[in-house]
Amino acid sequence: MQCVQCKENFDHGTAEIEAYKIFDAVLSDSCPDCRHRRHLIFRNERNLFNTKSFLSGKNIISLYPKTTKHRIIDSEEWWSDRFDATMYGHEFDFNRPFFDQIKELKKEVPRWSKICLNVENSEFSNNSANVKDSYLAFSSCDGEQMHYCMRVIKSSFCIDCMNVNDSQYCSNSLDLKKCYGVHYSQSSESCNDSYFVFDCKNCADCILCAQLRNKKYCILNKELSKEEYEKQKKEFLANLGQNMNKMKQKFEEIKRLVLYKNLRITKSEDSIGDFISSSKNAINCYSVSDLQDCTNLYDCYACKNCHDNLANDKSELCLEVDTAYDMYNCKLCTYSVSERDCTYTDQCMINKNLFGCVGLKHQQYCILNKKYSKEDYEEMLKKIKLHMQKTGEWGKPFPATLTPFPYNITVAQEYYPLTKDQAIAQGFEWYEEEEQIAPTEKYKIPYNVEEIDESICKKVLVCEETGKLYNIIPQELRFYKQMKLPLPRISPHQRYMELLKMLPPKHLRDTVCSSCNAKIKTVYPADTWRKIVCNECYLKKVY
Ligand SMILES: [Zn+2]
Ligand SMILES: [Zn+2]
């Protein structure tokens, strides 16, 4: 059928049709990509603002800009006895559409400023858990000293990293696993003390290398003696500050010389998508692990029987759920944790049997935040279903315009960017960036990190690429001094965007293996320089 949003043709697979029947939901009229986009519109991952608490008036760090129409409180207040969102309960009005009523409720109920569990000395973090002494660590967990990090797990002393696991002392890198002292690198595993390495495994002391296995002392894939390597490395590090752009360009060049496996799927059965590991029957899933019988999942971990989910972990039987954890038998929910048998919840934690609720904790049998007896709740649900079937809302997800965030601070802006006019025309809010006052004298960062002292941390720096202002934090300076690497001359946002640019799209397309001509699917875009091969051909050449 044709997607109502993007007009592309798409099919509902058999797994999807079965799942929607079980959940008593209406099959989506949007393609999986447009569903993914809608979920992203409900997620602000890494934009933090100074806001005032609606309850206490104190200054808090939150995901909402000052101009927000929502009431914001911090998580301590959210959990306190002073806050009980059942006081905002409404009688369901059978003369009006449900989505109008939930929209009003969303405006009334105070929202938690951001969500972090068990974080210490890491105030500027979001969607993170068990994190210590970190600054701007997002969707990261189980680590310390992770600065400007996105999805960094079980790691410490990492800066400007994305999708990094089990690693230490790494920086400016994407998709690393079990690495130590690896910088400006991508898609590598079990490597040490290396710079600009791509798709390398079990390598140490390498510079500008791609697709190497079990190598040492290599530069541009050429093996050197230890002495020669050390000599060249010294020179490389001494000039890296001046040569940074040249090195980045060289890195892009060496990435063109290697083979690309069409899809990155490991230790999985009957699965299709990209960046899938340890899964069974994961269909059209991306950046996922430990899944079983799931379709259309993005950035999810340890889920079973889930469909059309984004950033949902350790959950079972979920349909159309985003930014969630430990959910069971829930559908059409956003930003919720530890819920059982819930439908249409937003920012709810540890509840059972909710329908259309916002900001509840430890509740059962509520509709529009109003409490019912078990019998009345069940009776009401029957009536509501009939009503919503009449209004055409039954089984449909929250309309994207119910997002609490301006479009340009959501993750959707990173993957599906809109201009201000486009966003407003589509019914979204837009965040106007506050004007920055540039310093009168532009400070030139010395290339040699040894010449820099702590006074730089008080300076306002100007991003060489975007003109945006930024600063260097003391932990960052210490890291770069220790690693003998130059300080970044571009802003954290721009550094993030550079890593993001390296990620392939989360969308499958048909192609043929450039080696054996077999028909294959891939996520890499068409007409690129990449030599894309099937799994068998990849394994024949690279092991
Ligand atoms: Zn579409
Ligand atoms: Zn092949």
Coordinates of C-alpha atoms and ligand atoms in Angstrom, one line a residue:
M1 CA 0.0 0.0 0.0
Q2 CA 1.0 3.6 -0.3
C3 CA 2.3 5.5 2.8
V4 CA 0.0 8.4 3.7
Q5 CA 3.1 10.5 4.7
C6 CA 5.9 9.9 2.2
K7 CA 3.8 8.3 -0.6
E8 CA 6.3 5.4 -0.9
N9 CA 4.8 1.9 -1.4
F10 CA 5.3 -0.6 1.4
D11 CA 4.0 -3.9 2.6
H12 CA 2.8 -5.0 6.0
G13 CA 4.7 -8.3 6.5
T14 CA 2.9 -11.3 7.9
A15 CA 4.6 -10.9 11.3
E16 CA 3.3 -7.4 11.5
I17 CA -0.3 -8.3 10.4
E18 CA -0.4 -11.0 13.1
A19 CA 1.0 -8.7 15.8
Y20 CA -1.5 -5.9 15.1
K21 CA -4.3 -8.5 15.3
I22 CA -3.1 -9.7 18.7
F23 CA -2.9 -6.1 20.0
D24 CA -6.3 -5.2 18.6
A25 CA -4.7 -2.2 16.8
V26 CA -5.3 -0.9 13.3
L27 CA -2.5 -1.6 10.8
S28 CA -0.6 1.6 10.2
D29 CA -1.2 3.7 7.1
S30 CA 2.4 4.9 7.3
C31 CA 5.5 3.0 6.2
P32 CA 8.0 1.8 8.9
D33 CA 10.3 4.7 8.1
C34 CA 7.5 7.3 8.8
R35 CA 6.6 5.4 12.0
H36 CA 10.2 5.6 13.1
R37 CA 10.2 9.3 12.3
R38 CA 7.1 9.8 14.4
H39 CA 8.7 8.1 17.4
L40 CA 11.8 10.3 17.0
I41 CA 9.6 13.4 17.2
F42 CA 8.7 12.4 20.7
R43 CA 12.3 12.1 21.8
N44 CA 14.7 14.9 22.8
E45 CA 17.9 13.1 23.6
R46 CA 20.6 15.7 24.0
N47 CA 19.3 19.2 24.1
L48 CA 19.3 20.6 27.7
F49 CA 18.1 23.9 28.9
N50 CA 17.9 26.0 32.1
T51 CA 14.3 25.9 33.2
K52 CA 12.4 26.8 36.4
S53 CA 10.5 24.2 38.3
F54 CA 6.7 24.6 38.1
L55 CA 6.4 23.4 41.7
S56 CA 9.2 25.0 43.6
G57 CA 10.5 27.7 41.2
K58 CA 14.0 26.5 41.6
N59 CA 16.4 26.4 38.6
I60 CA 16.6 23.0 37.0
I61 CA 18.3 21.5 33.9
S62 CA 15.6 20.1 31.6
L63 CA 14.8 18.9 28.1
Y64 CA 12.4 21.8 27.7
P65 CA 13.4 25.3 26.7
K66 CA 12.1 28.3 28.7
T67 CA 9.5 29.0 26.2
T68 CA 7.8 25.6 26.7
K69 CA 4.0 25.6 27.3
H70 CA 4.5 22.5 29.5
R71 CA 4.9 22.6 33.3
I72 CA 8.3 21.1 34.2
I73 CA 9.5 19.7 37.5
D74 CA 12.7 17.8 38.4
S75 CA 12.7 14.1 39.1
E76 CA 13.1 14.5 42.9
E77 CA 9.9 16.5 42.9
W78 CA 8.2 14.1 40.5
W79 CA 8.8 11.2 43.0
S80 CA 7.9 13.3 46.1
D81 CA 4.5 13.1 47.8
R82 CA 3.9 16.7 46.7
F83 CA 3.3 15.4 43.2
D84 CA 0.3 13.2 42.5
A85 CA -1.0 13.4 39.0
T86 CA -4.3 11.8 39.8
M87 CA -5.4 15.3 41.0
Y88 CA -5.5 16.2 37.3
G89 CA -8.0 13.4 36.6
H90 CA -10.8 14.1 34.1
E91 CA -14.1 12.4 33.3
F92 CA -13.9 11.0 29.8
D93 CA -16.1 13.1 27.5
F94 CA -17.9 11.0 24.9
N95 CA -18.8 14.0 22.9
R96 CA -15.2 14.8 22.0
P97 CA -12.3 13.0 20.3
F98 CA -9.9 11.2 22.7
F99 CA -6.8 12.9 21.3
D100 CA -8.2 16.4 22.1
Q101 CA -8.7 15.3 25.7
I102 CA -5.2 13.7 26.1
K103 CA -3.7 16.8 24.6
E104 CA -5.3 19.0 27.3
L105 CA -4.2 16.6 30.0
K106 CA -0.6 16.7 28.7
K107 CA -0.6 20.5 29.1
E108 CA -1.8 20.3 32.7
V109 CA 0.3 17.6 34.2
P110 CA 3.8 18.6 35.1
R111 CA 6.5 16.7 33.2
W112 CA 9.8 15.4 34.6
S113 CA 12.6 17.5 33.5
K114 CA 14.8 14.6 32.2
I115 CA 15.3 11.1 33.1
C116 CA 18.4 9.6 34.8
L117 CA 18.7 6.7 37.2
N118 CA 21.4 6.4 39.7
V119 CA 23.7 9.1 38.3
E120 CA 26.4 10.8 40.4
N121 CA 28.0 14.2 39.7
S122 CA 26.5 14.1 36.1
E123 CA 23.8 16.7 36.2
F124 CA 24.1 17.3 32.4
S125 CA 23.0 13.9 31.3
N126 CA 19.8 12.4 30.0
N127 CA 18.3 8.9 29.4
S128 CA 21.3 7.6 31.4
A129 CA 21.7 5.1 34.2
N130 CA 24.6 4.2 36.6
V131 CA 26.8 7.0 35.4
K132 CA 29.4 8.8 37.4
D133 CA 31.4 12.0 36.9
S134 CA 30.2 12.5 33.4
Y135 CA 29.3 15.6 31.4
L136 CA 26.8 15.5 28.5
A137 CA 26.4 11.7 28.6
F138 CA 23.3 10.7 26.8
S139 CA 21.6 7.3 26.5
S140 CA 24.6 5.9 28.2
C141 CA 25.0 3.6 31.1
D142 CA 27.3 1.8 33.5
G143 CA 30.4 4.0 33.3
E144 CA 32.3 7.0 34.5
Q145 CA 34.1 10.0 33.0
M146 CA 32.1 9.8 29.8
H147 CA 31.9 13.3 28.3
Y148 CA 30.0 14.3 25.2
C149 CA 29.0 10.7 24.7
M150 CA 26.0 9.0 23.0
R151 CA 25.1 5.4 23.7
V152 CA 28.3 4.6 25.5
I153 CA 28.0 1.5 27.7
K154 CA 30.3 0.0 30.3
S155 CA 33.1 2.4 29.5
S156 CA 35.2 5.0 31.2
F157 CA 37.3 8.0 30.2
C158 CA 35.7 8.4 26.8
I159 CA 35.1 11.7 25.0
D160 CA 33.1 12.4 21.9
C161 CA 32.1 8.8 21.4
M162 CA 29.0 7.2 19.9
N163 CA 27.9 3.6 20.1
V164 CA 30.9 2.5 22.2
N165 CA 31.0 -0.6 24.4
D166 CA 33.4 -1.9 27.0
S167 CA 36.1 0.6 26.2
Q168 CA 38.5 3.0 28.0
Y169 CA 40.4 6.1 27.0
C170 CA 38.8 6.5 23.6
S171 CA 37.8 9.6 21.8
N172 CA 36.1 11.0 18.6
S173 CA 35.0 7.5 17.6
L174 CA 32.0 5.6 16.4
D175 CA 31.0 1.9 16.9
L176 CA 33.9 0.6 19.0
K177 CA 33.9 -2.5 21.2
K178 CA 36.6 -3.5 23.7
C179 CA 39.0 -0.8 22.7
Y180 CA 41.6 1.0 24.7
G181 CA 43.2 4.3 23.7
V182 CA 41.6 4.4 20.3
H183 CA 40.9 7.8 18.7
Y184 CA 39.2 9.2 15.5
S185 CA 38.2 5.7 14.6
Q186 CA 35.2 3.6 13.5
S187 CA 33.8 0.1 13.5
S188 CA 36.7 -1.5 15.3
E189 CA 37.0 -4.2 18.0
S190 CA 39.6 -5.2 20.5
C191 CA 42.1 -2.6 19.4
N192 CA 44.7 -0.6 21.4
D193 CA 46.6 2.6 21.1
S194 CA 45.5 3.5 17.5
Y195 CA 44.4 6.5 15.5
F196 CA 42.1 6.7 12.5
V197 CA 41.4 3.0 12.2
F198 CA 38.4 1.5 10.4
D199 CA 37.0 -2.0 10.6
C200 CA 40.1 -3.3 12.4
K201 CA 40.1 -6.2 14.9
N202 CA 42.7 -7.2 17.4
C203 CA 45.1 -4.6 16.3
A204 CA 47.5 -2.4 18.3
D205 CA 49.6 0.6 17.5
C206 CA 48.1 1.4 14.1
I207 CA 47.6 4.7 12.3
L208 CA 45.3 5.3 9.3
C209 CA 44.5 1.6 8.7
A210 CA 41.5 -0.2 7.5
Q211 CA 40.2 -3.7 7.6
L212 CA 43.2 -5.2 9.4
R213 CA 43.2 -8.2 11.6
N214 CA 45.7 -9.1 14.3
K215 CA 48.3 -6.5 13.3
K216 CA 50.8 -4.2 15.1
Y217 CA 52.8 -1.2 14.1
C218 CA 51.0 -0.4 10.9
I219 CA 50.6 2.9 9.1
L220 CA 48.4 3.1 6.0
N221 CA 48.0 -0.7 6.3
K222 CA 51.8 -1.2 5.9
E223 CA 53.7 -3.0 8.7
L224 CA 56.7 -1.3 10.1
S225 CA 59.4 -2.1 12.6
K226 CA 58.6 -1.0 16.2
E227 CA 61.3 1.7 16.0
E228 CA 60.1 3.0 12.7
Y229 CA 56.5 3.0 13.9
E230 CA 57.4 4.9 17.1
K231 CA 59.4 7.5 15.1
Q232 CA 56.5 8.1 12.7
K233 CA 53.9 8.1 15.4
K234 CA 55.9 10.8 17.3
E235 CA 55.9 13.0 14.1
F236 CA 52.2 12.2 13.5
L237 CA 51.2 13.3 17.0
A238 CA 53.3 16.4 16.9
N239 CA 51.6 17.6 13.7
L240 CA 48.1 16.3 14.3
G241 CA 46.8 19.7 15.5
Q242 CA 47.7 21.4 12.2
N243 CA 46.9 18.3 10.1
M244 CA 43.6 17.4 11.6
N245 CA 41.5 18.1 8.5
K246 CA 44.1 16.5 6.2
M247 CA 44.0 13.3 8.4
K248 CA 40.2 13.2 8.4
Q249 CA 40.3 13.4 4.7
K250 CA 42.9 10.6 4.5
F251 CA 40.7 8.5 6.8
E252 CA 37.8 9.0 4.4
E253 CA 40.1 7.9 1.5
I254 CA 41.2 4.7 3.2
K255 CA 37.6 3.8 4.0
R256 CA 37.0 3.7 0.3
L257 CA 39.5 0.9 -0.3
V258 CA 37.8 -1.8 1.7
L259 CA 34.8 -4.1 1.4
Y260 CA 31.6 -3.4 3.1
K261 CA 29.4 -6.2 4.4
N262 CA 25.9 -5.5 3.2
L263 CA 24.3 -5.7 6.6
R264 CA 26.0 -5.8 10.0
I265 CA 24.3 -8.8 11.6
T266 CA 26.1 -11.1 14.1
K267 CA 25.2 -14.1 16.1
S268 CA 21.6 -13.9 14.9
E269 CA 19.0 -16.1 13.2
D270 CA 16.4 -15.2 10.6
S271 CA 17.0 -11.5 11.1
I272 CA 17.2 -8.6 8.7
G273 CA 18.1 -5.0 9.3
D274 CA 21.4 -3.5 10.4
F275 CA 23.6 -3.5 13.4
I276 CA 21.8 -6.6 14.9
S277 CA 23.4 -8.9 17.3
S278 CA 22.3 -12.0 19.3
S279 CA 18.8 -11.9 18.0
K280 CA 16.3 -14.3 16.6
N281 CA 13.6 -13.4 14.1
A282 CA 14.2 -9.6 14.2
I283 CA 12.7 -8.2 11.1
N284 CA 13.6 -4.7 9.9
C285 CA 15.4 -3.8 13.1
Y286 CA 18.3 -1.4 13.5
S287 CA 20.9 -1.0 16.3
V288 CA 19.4 -3.8 18.4
S289 CA 20.6 -6.8 20.4
D290 CA 19.0 -9.7 22.2
L291 CA 15.7 -9.5 20.4
Q292 CA 13.2 -12.3 19.8
D293 CA 10.3 -12.2 17.4
C294 CA 10.3 -8.4 16.8
T295 CA 9.6 -6.1 13.8
N296 CA 10.5 -2.5 13.1
L297 CA 12.6 -1.9 16.3
Y298 CA 15.2 0.8 16.5
D299 CA 17.8 1.2 19.3
C300 CA 16.3 -1.5 21.4
Y301 CA 17.8 -4.1 23.7
A302 CA 16.4 -7.4 25.1
C303 CA 12.9 -7.3 23.8
K304 CA 10.5 -10.1 22.9
N305 CA 7.4 -9.9 20.7
C306 CA 7.6 -6.1 20.2
H307 CA 6.6 -4.2 17.1
D308 CA 7.2 -0.6 16.0
N309 CA 9.3 0.4 19.1
L310 CA 12.1 3.0 19.5
A311 CA 14.5 3.0 22.4
N312 CA 12.7 0.4 24.4
D313 CA 14.7 -2.0 26.6
K314 CA 13.9 -5.2 28.4
S315 CA 10.3 -5.3 27.4
E316 CA 7.8 -7.8 26.1
L317 CA 4.6 -7.6 24.1
C318 CA 4.8 -3.9 23.2
L319 CA 3.3 -2.2 20.2
E320 CA 4.1 1.4 19.2
V321 CA 6.2 2.2 22.3
D322 CA 9.0 4.7 22.4
T323 CA 11.6 5.7 25.1
A324 CA 10.7 3.0 27.5
Y325 CA 12.1 0.3 29.8
D326 CA 10.7 -2.8 31.4
M327 CA 7.2 -2.7 29.8
Y328 CA 4.8 -5.7 29.5
N329 CA 1.7 -5.9 27.3
C330 CA 1.6 -2.1 26.5
K331 CA 0.7 -0.3 23.4
L332 CA 0.8 3.2 22.1
C333 CA 2.9 4.5 25.0
T334 CA 5.7 7.0 25.2
Y335 CA 8.4 7.8 27.7
S336 CA 7.2 5.2 30.3
V337 CA 8.9 2.7 32.6
S338 CA 7.8 -0.5 34.3
E339 CA 4.2 -0.6 33.1
R340 CA 1.8 -3.5 32.8
D341 CA -1.3 -3.7 30.6
C342 CA -1.3 0.0 29.7
T343 CA -2.4 1.9 26.6
Y344 CA -1.7 5.5 25.6
T345 CA 0.5 6.5 28.6
D346 CA 3.0 9.3 28.7
Q347 CA 5.6 9.7 31.5
C348 CA 4.1 7.0 33.7
M349 CA 6.1 4.8 36.0
I350 CA 5.3 1.5 37.8
N351 CA 1.5 1.2 37.0
K352 CA -1.0 -1.3 35.9
N353 CA -4.1 -1.0 33.7
L354 CA -4.0 2.6 32.6
F355 CA -5.6 4.1 29.6
G356 CA -4.8 7.6 28.4
C357 CA -2.8 8.8 31.4
V358 CA 0.0 11.2 32.0
G359 CA 2.6 11.5 34.8
L360 CA 1.2 8.7 37.0
K361 CA 3.2 6.5 39.4
H362 CA 2.1 3.4 41.4
Q363 CA -1.5 3.5 40.1
Q364 CA -4.0 1.0 38.7
Y365 CA -7.3 1.3 36.7
C366 CA -7.1 5.0 35.7
I367 CA -8.5 6.7 32.6
L368 CA -7.4 10.2 31.8
N369 CA -5.7 10.2 35.3
K370 CA -9.1 9.5 37.0
K371 CA -9.3 6.3 39.2
Y372 CA -11.9 3.7 38.7
S373 CA -12.8 0.3 40.3
K374 CA -11.8 -2.7 38.3
E375 CA -15.3 -3.3 37.1
D376 CA -16.0 0.4 36.1
Y377 CA -12.6 0.6 34.4
E378 CA -13.4 -2.5 32.2
E379 CA -16.9 -1.1 31.4
M380 CA -15.5 2.3 30.5
L381 CA -12.9 0.7 28.2
K382 CA -15.6 -1.0 26.2
K383 CA -17.5 2.3 25.7
I384 CA -14.3 4.2 24.9
K385 CA -13.4 1.6 22.2
L386 CA -16.8 2.1 20.5
H387 CA -16.4 5.9 20.8
M388 CA -12.9 5.9 19.3
Q389 CA -13.9 3.5 16.5
K390 CA -16.5 6.2 15.6
T391 CA -14.0 9.0 15.8
G392 CA -11.5 6.9 13.8
E393 CA -8.9 7.1 16.6
W394 CA -9.0 3.5 17.9
G395 CA -5.6 1.7 17.8
K396 CA -3.9 4.8 16.2
P397 CA -0.8 6.2 17.8
F398 CA -0.6 9.7 19.4
P399 CA -0.5 12.2 16.5
A400 CA 3.1 13.5 16.1
T401 CA 2.0 17.0 16.9
L402 CA 1.3 15.9 20.5
T403 CA 5.0 15.9 21.1
P404 CA 6.0 18.1 24.0
F405 CA 9.1 19.2 22.2
P406 CA 9.8 21.8 19.4
Y407 CA 10.6 19.7 16.3
N408 CA 14.2 21.0 15.9
I409 CA 15.3 19.8 19.4
T410 CA 14.0 16.2 18.8
V411 CA 16.0 13.4 17.3
A412 CA 13.8 13.6 14.2
Q413 CA 15.6 16.8 13.2
E414 CA 18.9 14.7 13.0
Y415 CA 17.4 12.1 10.6
Y416 CA 14.6 14.0 9.0
P417 CA 15.5 17.7 9.2
L418 CA 12.9 20.3 8.5
T419 CA 13.2 24.1 8.1
K420 CA 11.4 26.3 10.5
D421 CA 8.6 27.0 7.9
Q422 CA 8.2 23.3 7.1
A423 CA 8.0 22.4 10.7
I424 CA 5.4 25.1 11.5
A425 CA 3.4 24.2 8.4
Q426 CA 3.2 20.6 9.7
G427 CA 1.9 21.8 13.1
F428 CA 5.1 21.6 15.1
E429 CA 6.7 24.1 17.5
W430 CA 10.1 25.5 16.7
Y431 CA 12.8 26.4 19.2
E432 CA 14.5 29.8 18.4
E433 CA 18.1 29.6 19.6
E434 CA 19.1 32.3 22.0
E435 CA 21.5 34.8 20.4
Q436 CA 25.1 34.3 21.4
I437 CA 27.4 37.1 22.1
A438 CA 30.7 36.3 20.5
P439 CA 33.9 37.3 22.3
T440 CA 35.4 40.5 20.8
E441 CA 38.8 38.8 20.5
K442 CA 38.8 35.4 19.0
Y443 CA 41.1 33.1 20.9
K444 CA 43.4 30.9 18.8
I445 CA 43.8 27.5 20.4
P446 CA 47.5 26.4 20.3
Y447 CA 48.0 23.3 18.3
N448 CA 50.3 21.8 20.9
V449 CA 48.3 20.7 23.9
E450 CA 51.3 21.0 26.2
E451 CA 51.3 24.8 25.7
I452 CA 47.7 25.0 27.1
D453 CA 46.9 25.4 30.8
E454 CA 43.6 25.4 32.8
S455 CA 42.9 29.0 32.0
I456 CA 41.5 27.9 28.6
C457 CA 38.5 26.4 30.5
K458 CA 37.4 29.9 31.3
K459 CA 37.6 31.1 27.7
V460 CA 34.7 31.3 25.3
L461 CA 35.8 29.5 22.1
V462 CA 34.4 29.9 18.6
C463 CA 33.7 26.8 16.5
E464 CA 35.9 26.9 13.4
E465 CA 33.1 25.4 11.3
T466 CA 29.8 26.9 12.6
G467 CA 30.9 30.0 14.5
K468 CA 29.0 28.6 17.5
L469 CA 30.4 29.3 21.0
Y470 CA 31.7 26.5 23.1
N471 CA 34.1 25.8 25.9
I472 CA 36.5 23.2 27.1
I473 CA 35.9 21.5 30.4
P474 CA 38.8 20.7 32.8
Q475 CA 38.3 16.9 32.5
E476 CA 38.5 17.3 28.7
L477 CA 41.7 19.3 28.9
R478 CA 43.3 16.7 31.2
F479 CA 42.2 13.9 28.9
Y480 CA 43.8 15.5 25.8
K481 CA 47.0 16.4 27.7
Q482 CA 47.3 12.8 28.9
M483 CA 46.7 11.4 25.4
K484 CA 48.9 14.1 23.8
L485 CA 46.1 14.9 21.4
P486 CA 45.1 18.4 20.2
L487 CA 42.0 20.1 21.7
P488 CA 38.9 20.2 19.5
R489 CA 38.5 23.3 17.4
I490 CA 34.9 22.6 16.6
S491 CA 31.9 22.7 19.0
P492 CA 30.5 19.6 20.7
H493 CA 27.4 19.7 18.5
Q494 CA 29.5 19.8 15.4
R495 CA 31.6 16.9 16.7
Y496 CA 28.4 14.9 17.3
M497 CA 27.1 15.7 13.8
E498 CA 30.4 14.5 12.3
L499 CA 30.0 11.1 14.0
L500 CA 26.3 11.0 13.1
K501 CA 27.2 11.6 9.4
M502 CA 29.2 8.3 9.4
L503 CA 26.1 6.2 10.3
P504 CA 24.4 4.4 7.4
P505 CA 20.7 5.1 7.1
K506 CA 18.2 2.9 8.9
H507 CA 16.5 1.7 5.8
L508 CA 16.9 -1.3 3.6
R509 CA 17.3 -1.3 -0.2
D510 CA 17.9 -3.9 -2.8
T511 CA 21.3 -4.2 -4.5
V512 CA 23.7 -6.9 -5.8
C513 CA 26.9 -8.2 -4.3
S514 CA 29.8 -6.4 -6.1
S515 CA 31.8 -9.7 -6.0
C516 CA 29.3 -12.6 -6.8
N517 CA 26.3 -10.6 -8.1
A518 CA 23.9 -12.3 -5.7
K519 CA 20.8 -10.3 -4.9
I520 CA 21.2 -8.7 -1.4
K521 CA 19.8 -6.0 0.8
T522 CA 21.9 -3.2 2.3
V523 CA 21.5 0.0 4.2
Y524 CA 24.3 1.8 2.4
P525 CA 23.0 4.4 -0.1
A526 CA 23.0 3.8 -3.8
D527 CA 25.6 5.3 -6.2
T528 CA 28.2 5.4 -3.6
W529 CA 31.9 4.5 -3.8
R530 CA 31.4 1.6 -1.5
K531 CA 32.1 -2.0 -2.6
I532 CA 29.2 -3.7 -1.0
V533 CA 29.4 -7.5 -0.7
C534 CA 27.3 -10.3 0.7
N535 CA 28.2 -12.0 3.9
E536 CA 29.9 -15.0 2.2
C537 CA 32.1 -12.8 0.0
Y538 CA 33.0 -10.6 2.9
L539 CA 34.1 -13.6 5.0
K540 CA 36.2 -15.0 2.1
K541 CA 38.3 -11.8 2.0
V542 CA 38.1 -10.5 5.5
Y543 CA 37.8 -12.7 8.6
Ligands
ZN1 ZN 6.3 6.8 4.7
ZN2 ZN 28.8 -12.2 -2.8

